[in-house]
Structures are given as C-alpha cells and as structure tokens.
Short mmCIF file of C-alpha atoms in Angstrom, two decimals:
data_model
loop_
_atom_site.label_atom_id
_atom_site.label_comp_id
_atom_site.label_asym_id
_atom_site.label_seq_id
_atom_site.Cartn_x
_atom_site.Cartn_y
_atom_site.Cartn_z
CA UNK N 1 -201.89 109.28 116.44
CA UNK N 2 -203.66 107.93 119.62
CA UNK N 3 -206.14 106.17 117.04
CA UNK N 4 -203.80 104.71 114.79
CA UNK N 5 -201.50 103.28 117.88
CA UNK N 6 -202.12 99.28 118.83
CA UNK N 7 -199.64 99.40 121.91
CA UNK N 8 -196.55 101.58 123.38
CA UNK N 9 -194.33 99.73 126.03
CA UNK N 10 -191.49 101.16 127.68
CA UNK N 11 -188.65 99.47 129.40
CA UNK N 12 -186.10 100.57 131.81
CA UNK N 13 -182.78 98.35 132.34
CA UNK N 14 -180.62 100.37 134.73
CA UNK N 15 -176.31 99.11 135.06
CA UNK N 16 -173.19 100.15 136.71
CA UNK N 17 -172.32 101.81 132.84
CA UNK N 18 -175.41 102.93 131.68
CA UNK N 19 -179.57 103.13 132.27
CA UNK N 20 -180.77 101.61 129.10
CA UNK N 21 -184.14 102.68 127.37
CA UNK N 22 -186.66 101.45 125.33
CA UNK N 23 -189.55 102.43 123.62
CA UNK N 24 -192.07 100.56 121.04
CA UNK N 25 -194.52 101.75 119.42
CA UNK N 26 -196.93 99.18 117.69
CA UNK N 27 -199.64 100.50 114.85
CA UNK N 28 -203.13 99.23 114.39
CA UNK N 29 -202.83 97.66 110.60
CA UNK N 30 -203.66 98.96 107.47
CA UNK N 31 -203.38 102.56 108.90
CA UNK N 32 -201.36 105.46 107.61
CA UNK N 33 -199.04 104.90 110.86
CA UNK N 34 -198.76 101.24 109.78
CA UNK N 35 -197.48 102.15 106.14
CA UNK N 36 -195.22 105.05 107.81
CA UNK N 37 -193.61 102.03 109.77
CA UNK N 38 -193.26 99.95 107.04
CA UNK N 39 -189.69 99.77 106.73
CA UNK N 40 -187.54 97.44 104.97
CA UNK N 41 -184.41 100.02 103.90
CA UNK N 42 -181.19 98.77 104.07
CA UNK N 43 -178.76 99.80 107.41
CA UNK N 44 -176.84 103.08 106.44
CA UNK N 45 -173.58 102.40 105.14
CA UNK N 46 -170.99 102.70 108.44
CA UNK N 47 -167.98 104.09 106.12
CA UNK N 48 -170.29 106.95 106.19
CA UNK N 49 -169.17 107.63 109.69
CA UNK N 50 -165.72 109.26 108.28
CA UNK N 51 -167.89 112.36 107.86
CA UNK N 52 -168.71 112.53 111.50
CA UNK N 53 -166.80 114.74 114.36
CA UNK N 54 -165.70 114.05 117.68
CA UNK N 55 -166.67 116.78 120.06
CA UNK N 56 -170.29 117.47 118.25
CA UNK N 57 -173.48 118.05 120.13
CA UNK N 58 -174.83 115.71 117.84
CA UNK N 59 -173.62 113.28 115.36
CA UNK N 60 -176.17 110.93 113.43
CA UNK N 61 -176.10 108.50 110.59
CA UNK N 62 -179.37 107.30 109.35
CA UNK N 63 -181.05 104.76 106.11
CA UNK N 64 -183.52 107.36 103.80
CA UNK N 65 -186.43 105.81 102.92
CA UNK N 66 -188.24 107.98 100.26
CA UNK N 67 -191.37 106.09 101.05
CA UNK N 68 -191.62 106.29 104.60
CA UNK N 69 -190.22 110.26 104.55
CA UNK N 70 -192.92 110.88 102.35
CA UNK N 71 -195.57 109.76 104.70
CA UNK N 72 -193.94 111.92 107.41
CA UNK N 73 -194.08 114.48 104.77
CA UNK N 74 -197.99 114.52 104.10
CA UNK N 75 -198.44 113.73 108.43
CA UNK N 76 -196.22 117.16 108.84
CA UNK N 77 -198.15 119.01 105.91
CA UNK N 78 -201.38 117.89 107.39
CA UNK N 79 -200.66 119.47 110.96
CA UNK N 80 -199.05 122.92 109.21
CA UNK N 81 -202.19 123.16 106.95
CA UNK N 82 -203.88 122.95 110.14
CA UNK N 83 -201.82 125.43 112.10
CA UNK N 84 -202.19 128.36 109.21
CA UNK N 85 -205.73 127.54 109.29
CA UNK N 86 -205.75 126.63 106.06
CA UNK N 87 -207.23 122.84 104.34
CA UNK N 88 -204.61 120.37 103.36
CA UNK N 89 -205.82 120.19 99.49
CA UNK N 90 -205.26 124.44 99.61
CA UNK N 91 -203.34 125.17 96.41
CA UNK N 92 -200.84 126.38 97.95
CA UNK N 93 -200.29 123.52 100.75
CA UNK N 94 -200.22 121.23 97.85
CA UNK N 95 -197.14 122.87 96.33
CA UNK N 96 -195.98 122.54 99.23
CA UNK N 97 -196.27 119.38 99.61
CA UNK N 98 -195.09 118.37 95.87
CA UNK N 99 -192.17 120.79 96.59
CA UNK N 100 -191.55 118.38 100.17
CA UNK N 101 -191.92 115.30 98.03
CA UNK N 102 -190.33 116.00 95.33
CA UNK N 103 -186.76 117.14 97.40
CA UNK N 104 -187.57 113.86 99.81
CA UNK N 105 -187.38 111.75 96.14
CA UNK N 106 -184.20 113.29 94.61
CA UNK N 107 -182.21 111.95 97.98
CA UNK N 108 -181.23 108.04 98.55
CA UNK N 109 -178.92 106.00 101.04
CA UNK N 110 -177.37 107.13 103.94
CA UNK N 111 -177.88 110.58 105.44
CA UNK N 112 -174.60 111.55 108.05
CA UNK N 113 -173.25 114.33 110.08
CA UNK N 114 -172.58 116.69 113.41
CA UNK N 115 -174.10 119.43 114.88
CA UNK N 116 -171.09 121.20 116.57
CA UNK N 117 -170.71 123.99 119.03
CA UNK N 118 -169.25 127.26 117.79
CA UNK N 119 -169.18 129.66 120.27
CA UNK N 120 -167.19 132.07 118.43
CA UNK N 121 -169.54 133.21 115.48
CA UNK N 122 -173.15 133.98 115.04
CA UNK N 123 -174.89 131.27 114.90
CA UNK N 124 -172.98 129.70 117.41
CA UNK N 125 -173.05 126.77 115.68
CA UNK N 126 -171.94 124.40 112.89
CA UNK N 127 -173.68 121.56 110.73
CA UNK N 128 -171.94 119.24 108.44
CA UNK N 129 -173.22 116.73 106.82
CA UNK N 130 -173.54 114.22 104.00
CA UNK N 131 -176.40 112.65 101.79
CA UNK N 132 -176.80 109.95 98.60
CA UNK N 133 -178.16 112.05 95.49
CA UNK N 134 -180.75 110.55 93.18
CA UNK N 135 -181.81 113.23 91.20
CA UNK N 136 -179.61 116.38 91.38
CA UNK N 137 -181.85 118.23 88.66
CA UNK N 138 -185.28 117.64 90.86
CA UNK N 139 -183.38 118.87 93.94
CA UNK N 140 -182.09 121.99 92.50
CA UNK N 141 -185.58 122.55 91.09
CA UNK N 142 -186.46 122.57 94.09
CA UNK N 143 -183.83 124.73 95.74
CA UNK N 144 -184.52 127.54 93.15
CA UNK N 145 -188.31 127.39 93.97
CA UNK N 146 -187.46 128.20 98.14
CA UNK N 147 -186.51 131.79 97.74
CA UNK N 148 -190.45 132.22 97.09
CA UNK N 149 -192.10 130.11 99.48
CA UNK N 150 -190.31 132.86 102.34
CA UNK N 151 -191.05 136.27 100.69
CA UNK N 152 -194.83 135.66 99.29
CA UNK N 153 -198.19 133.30 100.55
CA UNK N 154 -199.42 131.63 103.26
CA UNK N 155 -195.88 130.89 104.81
CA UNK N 156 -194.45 134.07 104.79
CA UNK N 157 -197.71 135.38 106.28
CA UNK N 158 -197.38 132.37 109.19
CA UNK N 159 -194.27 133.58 110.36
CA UNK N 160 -195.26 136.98 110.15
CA UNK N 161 -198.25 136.67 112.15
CA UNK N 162 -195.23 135.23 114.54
CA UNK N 163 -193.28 138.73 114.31
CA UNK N 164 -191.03 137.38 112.35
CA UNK N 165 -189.58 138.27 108.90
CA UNK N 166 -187.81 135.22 107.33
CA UNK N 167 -185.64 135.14 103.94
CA UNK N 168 -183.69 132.95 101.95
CA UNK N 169 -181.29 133.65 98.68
CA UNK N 170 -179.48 131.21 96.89
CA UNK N 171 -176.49 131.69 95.05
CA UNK N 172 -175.88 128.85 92.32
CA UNK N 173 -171.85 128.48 91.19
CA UNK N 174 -170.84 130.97 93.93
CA UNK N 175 -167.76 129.65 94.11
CA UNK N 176 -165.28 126.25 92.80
CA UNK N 177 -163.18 123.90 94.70
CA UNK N 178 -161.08 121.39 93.58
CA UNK N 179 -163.15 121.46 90.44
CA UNK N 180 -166.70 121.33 92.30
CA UNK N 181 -169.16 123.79 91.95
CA UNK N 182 -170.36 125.59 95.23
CA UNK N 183 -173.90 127.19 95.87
CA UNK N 184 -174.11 129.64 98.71
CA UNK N 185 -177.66 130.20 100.72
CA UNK N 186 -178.07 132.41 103.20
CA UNK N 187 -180.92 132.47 105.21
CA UNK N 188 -182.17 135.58 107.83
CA UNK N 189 -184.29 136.15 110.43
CA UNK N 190 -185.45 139.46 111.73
CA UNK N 191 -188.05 140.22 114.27
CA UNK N 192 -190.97 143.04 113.13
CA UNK N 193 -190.49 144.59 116.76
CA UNK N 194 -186.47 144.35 116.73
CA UNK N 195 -186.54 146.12 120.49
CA UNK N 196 -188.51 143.18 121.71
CA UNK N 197 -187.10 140.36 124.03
CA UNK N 198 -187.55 137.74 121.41
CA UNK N 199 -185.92 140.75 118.77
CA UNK N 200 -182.86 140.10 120.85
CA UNK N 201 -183.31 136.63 121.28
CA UNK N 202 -183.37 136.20 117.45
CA UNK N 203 -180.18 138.55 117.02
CA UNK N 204 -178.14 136.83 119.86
CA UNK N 205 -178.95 133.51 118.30
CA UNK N 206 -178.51 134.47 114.55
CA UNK N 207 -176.78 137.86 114.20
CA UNK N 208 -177.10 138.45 110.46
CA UNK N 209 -178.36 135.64 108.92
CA UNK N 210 -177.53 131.71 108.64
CA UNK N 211 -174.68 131.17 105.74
CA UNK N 212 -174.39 127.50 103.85
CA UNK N 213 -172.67 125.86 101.59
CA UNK N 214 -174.12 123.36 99.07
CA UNK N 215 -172.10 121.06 96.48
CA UNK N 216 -172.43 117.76 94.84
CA UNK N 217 -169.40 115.06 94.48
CA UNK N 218 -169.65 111.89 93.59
CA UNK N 219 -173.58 111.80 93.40
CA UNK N 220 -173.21 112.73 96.88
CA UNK N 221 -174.66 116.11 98.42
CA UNK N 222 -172.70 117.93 100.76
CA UNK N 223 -173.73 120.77 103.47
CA UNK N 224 -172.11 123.29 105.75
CA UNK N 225 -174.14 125.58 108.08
CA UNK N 226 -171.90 128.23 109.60
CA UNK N 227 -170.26 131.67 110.31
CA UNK N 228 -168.05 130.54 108.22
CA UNK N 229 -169.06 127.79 106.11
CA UNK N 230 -166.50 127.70 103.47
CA UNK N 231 -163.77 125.48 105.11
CA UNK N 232 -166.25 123.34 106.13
CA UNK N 233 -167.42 122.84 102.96
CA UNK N 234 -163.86 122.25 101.52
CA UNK N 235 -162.98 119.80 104.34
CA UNK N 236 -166.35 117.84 102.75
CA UNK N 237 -165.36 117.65 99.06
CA UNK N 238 -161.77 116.90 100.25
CA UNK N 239 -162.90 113.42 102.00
CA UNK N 240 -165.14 112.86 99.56
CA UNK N 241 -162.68 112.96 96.55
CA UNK N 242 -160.73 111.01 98.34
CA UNK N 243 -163.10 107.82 98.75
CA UNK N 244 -161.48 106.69 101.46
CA UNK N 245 -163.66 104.35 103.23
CA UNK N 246 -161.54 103.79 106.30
CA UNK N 247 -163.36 105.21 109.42
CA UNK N 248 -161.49 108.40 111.24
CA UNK N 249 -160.79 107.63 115.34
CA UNK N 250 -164.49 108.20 116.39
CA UNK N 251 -163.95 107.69 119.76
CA UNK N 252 -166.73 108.96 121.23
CA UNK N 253 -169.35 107.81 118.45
CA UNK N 254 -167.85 104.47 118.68
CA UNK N 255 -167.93 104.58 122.65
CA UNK N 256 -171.76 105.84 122.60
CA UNK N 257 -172.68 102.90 119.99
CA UNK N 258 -171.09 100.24 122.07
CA UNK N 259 -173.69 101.09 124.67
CA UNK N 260 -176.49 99.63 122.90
CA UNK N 261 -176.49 96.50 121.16
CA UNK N 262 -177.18 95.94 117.44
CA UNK N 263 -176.70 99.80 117.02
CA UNK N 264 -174.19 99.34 113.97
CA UNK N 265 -177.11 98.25 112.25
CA UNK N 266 -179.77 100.16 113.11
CA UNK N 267 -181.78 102.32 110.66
CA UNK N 268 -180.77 105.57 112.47
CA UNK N 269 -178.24 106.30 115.14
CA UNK N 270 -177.21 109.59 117.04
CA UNK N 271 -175.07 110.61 119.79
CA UNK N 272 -176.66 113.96 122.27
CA UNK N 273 -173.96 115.61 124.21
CA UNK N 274 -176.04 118.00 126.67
CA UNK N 275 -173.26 119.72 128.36
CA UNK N 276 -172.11 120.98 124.91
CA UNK N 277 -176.27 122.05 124.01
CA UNK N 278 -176.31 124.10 127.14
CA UNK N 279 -172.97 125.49 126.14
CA UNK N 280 -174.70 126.50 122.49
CA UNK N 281 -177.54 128.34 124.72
CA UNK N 282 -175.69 130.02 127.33
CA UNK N 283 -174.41 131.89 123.97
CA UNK N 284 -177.53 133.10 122.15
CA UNK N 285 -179.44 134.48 125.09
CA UNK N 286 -179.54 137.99 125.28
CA UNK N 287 -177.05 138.54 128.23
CA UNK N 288 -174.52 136.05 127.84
CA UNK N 289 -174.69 133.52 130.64
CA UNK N 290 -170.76 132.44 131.91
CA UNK N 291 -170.43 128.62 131.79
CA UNK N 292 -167.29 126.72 132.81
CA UNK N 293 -165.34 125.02 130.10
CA UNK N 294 -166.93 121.88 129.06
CA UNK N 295 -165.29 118.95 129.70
CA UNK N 296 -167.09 116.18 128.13
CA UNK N 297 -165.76 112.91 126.04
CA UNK N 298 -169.41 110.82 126.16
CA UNK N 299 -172.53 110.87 124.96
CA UNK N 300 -176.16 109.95 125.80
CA UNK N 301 -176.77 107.35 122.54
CA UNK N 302 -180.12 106.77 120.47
CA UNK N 303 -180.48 104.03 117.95
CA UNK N 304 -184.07 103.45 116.26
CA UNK N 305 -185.51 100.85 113.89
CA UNK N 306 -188.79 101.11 111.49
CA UNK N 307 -190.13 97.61 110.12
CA UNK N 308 -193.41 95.50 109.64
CA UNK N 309 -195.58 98.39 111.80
CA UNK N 310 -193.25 98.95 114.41
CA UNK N 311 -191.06 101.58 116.02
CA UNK N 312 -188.28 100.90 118.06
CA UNK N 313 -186.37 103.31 119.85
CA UNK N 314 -183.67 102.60 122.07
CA UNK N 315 -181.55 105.14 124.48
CA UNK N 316 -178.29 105.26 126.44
CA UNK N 317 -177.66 107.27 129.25
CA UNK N 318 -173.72 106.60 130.55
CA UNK N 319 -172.86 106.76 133.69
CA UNK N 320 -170.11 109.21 132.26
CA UNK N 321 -172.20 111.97 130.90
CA UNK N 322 -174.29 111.66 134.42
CA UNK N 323 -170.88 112.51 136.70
CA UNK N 324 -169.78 114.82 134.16
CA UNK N 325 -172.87 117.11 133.92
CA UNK N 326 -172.79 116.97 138.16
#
C-alpha cells in the first residue's frame, strides 16, 4: 500500500460544535490503488435513507461501484491467500474469488441500513438493510454455493486452525409475505474447546447461531440479521411495496450529516454512536458488565469520496457525543 501511495495529508479543524477531520489519500498513477480510486459512480440515492433507524449504532448509505469493489475484492483475496498460506492463483482461492466477484456484479446503486443494539437476544444485535439487484439469478448462485465454502477446503480448515467451527444453511422459500418469497440463513459458530475463555466469548456473543432473512422486491434485496429476524424483514418489504420516497424523521442522521459539508452527496456516509457499541459489548462478554442506560441522540459522522486517484475521508466528532460519553 505504502508503494502504491503518492501522498496522505491530514487536517484537523476544531469548533465550538464539532472537531472536524480529514484525511486524503493520493495514489501514484497507473497503479492498482489508482484504478481502485477511480471513481466516477453516481451519489446514492437519499430517498434511500427511509430504510434507516434512529437510535442505531450505525446507519450508512453508500454508491456500489462493481468496478472499484472488485478491486477491493482481488486486494482482500490477495492478503487471505496470504494468511492461509496458500498462492493467490490456488484453485481454490480463485473460486473464491469468482464466487466474491461474481456476488459484487449481481448488486448495483445504493447500498443502506443500521446496525442496532439489541440487548435482549443473542446476538445482541440487529442489521437491516437495503441494496439495488442486478442479477438476482448470479446472486442466488452464489448464495447456494456458501454452505460449502464453511464445511469443506482451505476456509473451513483456516478457521479451524482458529478453534473455531463455522456453518452456514440456507433455506430458499422458507417462508411468504405479502406475496414475497423469504430465504432463511442461519449461520453458527462454535469453539473446538467450548470450556475455553474465547468458547464463552463466542457463546455470550452468539448463543446459537446468527438467524437472517433474505428477500427480493422490486429488484431490490432486502436483509435482516437478528434473534428474531422475521419482523424485521416484514417491516422491509412493507416500505418497500410501498415506494414511498418521502424520508422518515431522521433526526439524528440528518443532525450527524449537517456536520460536514457536501455529505448529502458523498459516495458513502455513516453515522457511529459509541455509547450504544459499548452498550452491544458490555452484553457479549462472558460476565455481563452493568452499564447505565444510554442516553444518546448524536453521532460521530463519516462521509468519504473515491474519484480520479483519490480518497477522501472526512469525520465529525460533536461536541454532543463528547459531553454525553463523559
């Protein structure tokens, strides 16, 4: 990366409201970093932010760019190939990586959602969220091809080395809602030594296994993560179906995107609540940890753009979130 890097400048711009920062990052030409940063998307589509929640950890709305995920793609493969010790043009890192590419192709447009807080259910968590569908027969293709890639080969033996057993089982048409097909996947994690610290780590954080929901309305392609993913799910289709494009009272996503200018057209934006992450943690360690009710309505804000061999990041810390975490 160091290599491929022209310049990196930072900027700090401190207020009464807010400390503002920046970050560019600047790549030497006709390098793979310089075609990752090509850019030229258009901005996500802000009606999108309907599908976003007040009160999230995390709420994000992002442009895809098949090209540029791609890239990402083959950078990620390239490091994982490395880390299981294994050469990127391995057989079975290639499938991989046509299996990455392919599922990076069949999406388009705007990518939204939250990552909430759940502190009643294992996970403790909840993740919604909302992506434009290309090709709905080379993303279930590869959805029915994942199963595999936990129980046999080189990644099931990487996360075994780990001590850790992972699976994953799809259900296609599990169930129907308002005329919409549903696929259920559940995904588990088990530790080999299940008496060990992380054993209990893994079972405070997951209990029996991550549930999800998966449908497709409107050439769009909904998910729910969740103990209970199923109203989640519902609540999806429903505002889908609907096509209303009027925004719901976002106040704190609207509050955190006034905070940096030009946000509402950025490639990607996202609100980080930290009081409500450490209030996710202090429930999946293995002796629950008592935290006082969180009382949070702002968020730190991060708005990034990707064009002509540049990344720009920018980040807003409020004043807010600073007194409320003290």
């Amino acid at each position: 990366l160091m290599k491929e890097t022209q310049s990196a400048s930072l900027t700090l711009a401190p207020s009464a409201a807010a400390l503002n920062l920046g970050l560019t990052v600047t790549a030497l030409p006709e390098t793979g970093m310089a075609k990752t940063f090509t850019g030229g998307v258009a901005s996500p589509d802000r009606s999108y932010t309907r599908y976003l929640k007040n009160g999230a950890i995390a709420s994000f709305i992002a442009s895809v760019d098949s090209a540029s995920w791609t890239r990402l793609n083959e950078m990620y493969m390239g490091m994982f190939a490395k880390m299981m010790g294994k050469s990127p043009t391995d057989p079975e890192m290639a499938n991989l990586q046509k299996l990455a590419t392919d599922a990076t192709n069949a999406i388009g447009g705007t990518f939204a959602g939250s990552f909430l807080v759940d502190t009643t259910s294992k996970p403790p968590f909840m993740m919604r969220y909302v992506v434009g569908l290309k090709d709905p027969q080379a993303f279930y293709r590869v959805l029915e091809e994942t199963p595999q890639l936990f129980s046999t080969g080189g990644l099931a033996d990487f996360y075994k080395d780990m001590g850790l057993k992972m699976s994953f089982e799809i259900q296609r048409k599990a169930e129907t809602y308002q005329g919409v097909a549903i696929d259920a996947i559940k995904m588990s994690f088990t530790a080999t030594d299940p008496n060990s610290q992380e054993g209990q780590m893994i079972a405070a954080m997951y209990g029996q296994g991550m549930n999800g929901r998966i449908a497709v309305v409107n050439n769009l392609l909904v998910y729910a993560f969740a103990g209970n993913p199923t109203p989640v799910i519902r609540e999806l289709i429903d505002q889908v179906k609907t096509g209303n494009t009027t925004t719901q009272a976002l106040a704190e996503v609207d509050a955190a995107a006034k905070l940096i200018p030009g946000a509402e057209k950025a490639d990607f934006f996202t609100t980080f609540n930290l009081l409500r992450a450490v209030q996710m943690v202090t429930t999946m360690v293995p002796v629950p940890m008592q935290m006082p009710p969180v009382q949070s309505q702002s968020n730190i804000a991060i708005a990034g753009n990707v064009d002509k061999g540049k990344l720009s990041i920018e980040v807003a810390v409020p004043q807010q979130h600073l007194m409320e975490i003290m």
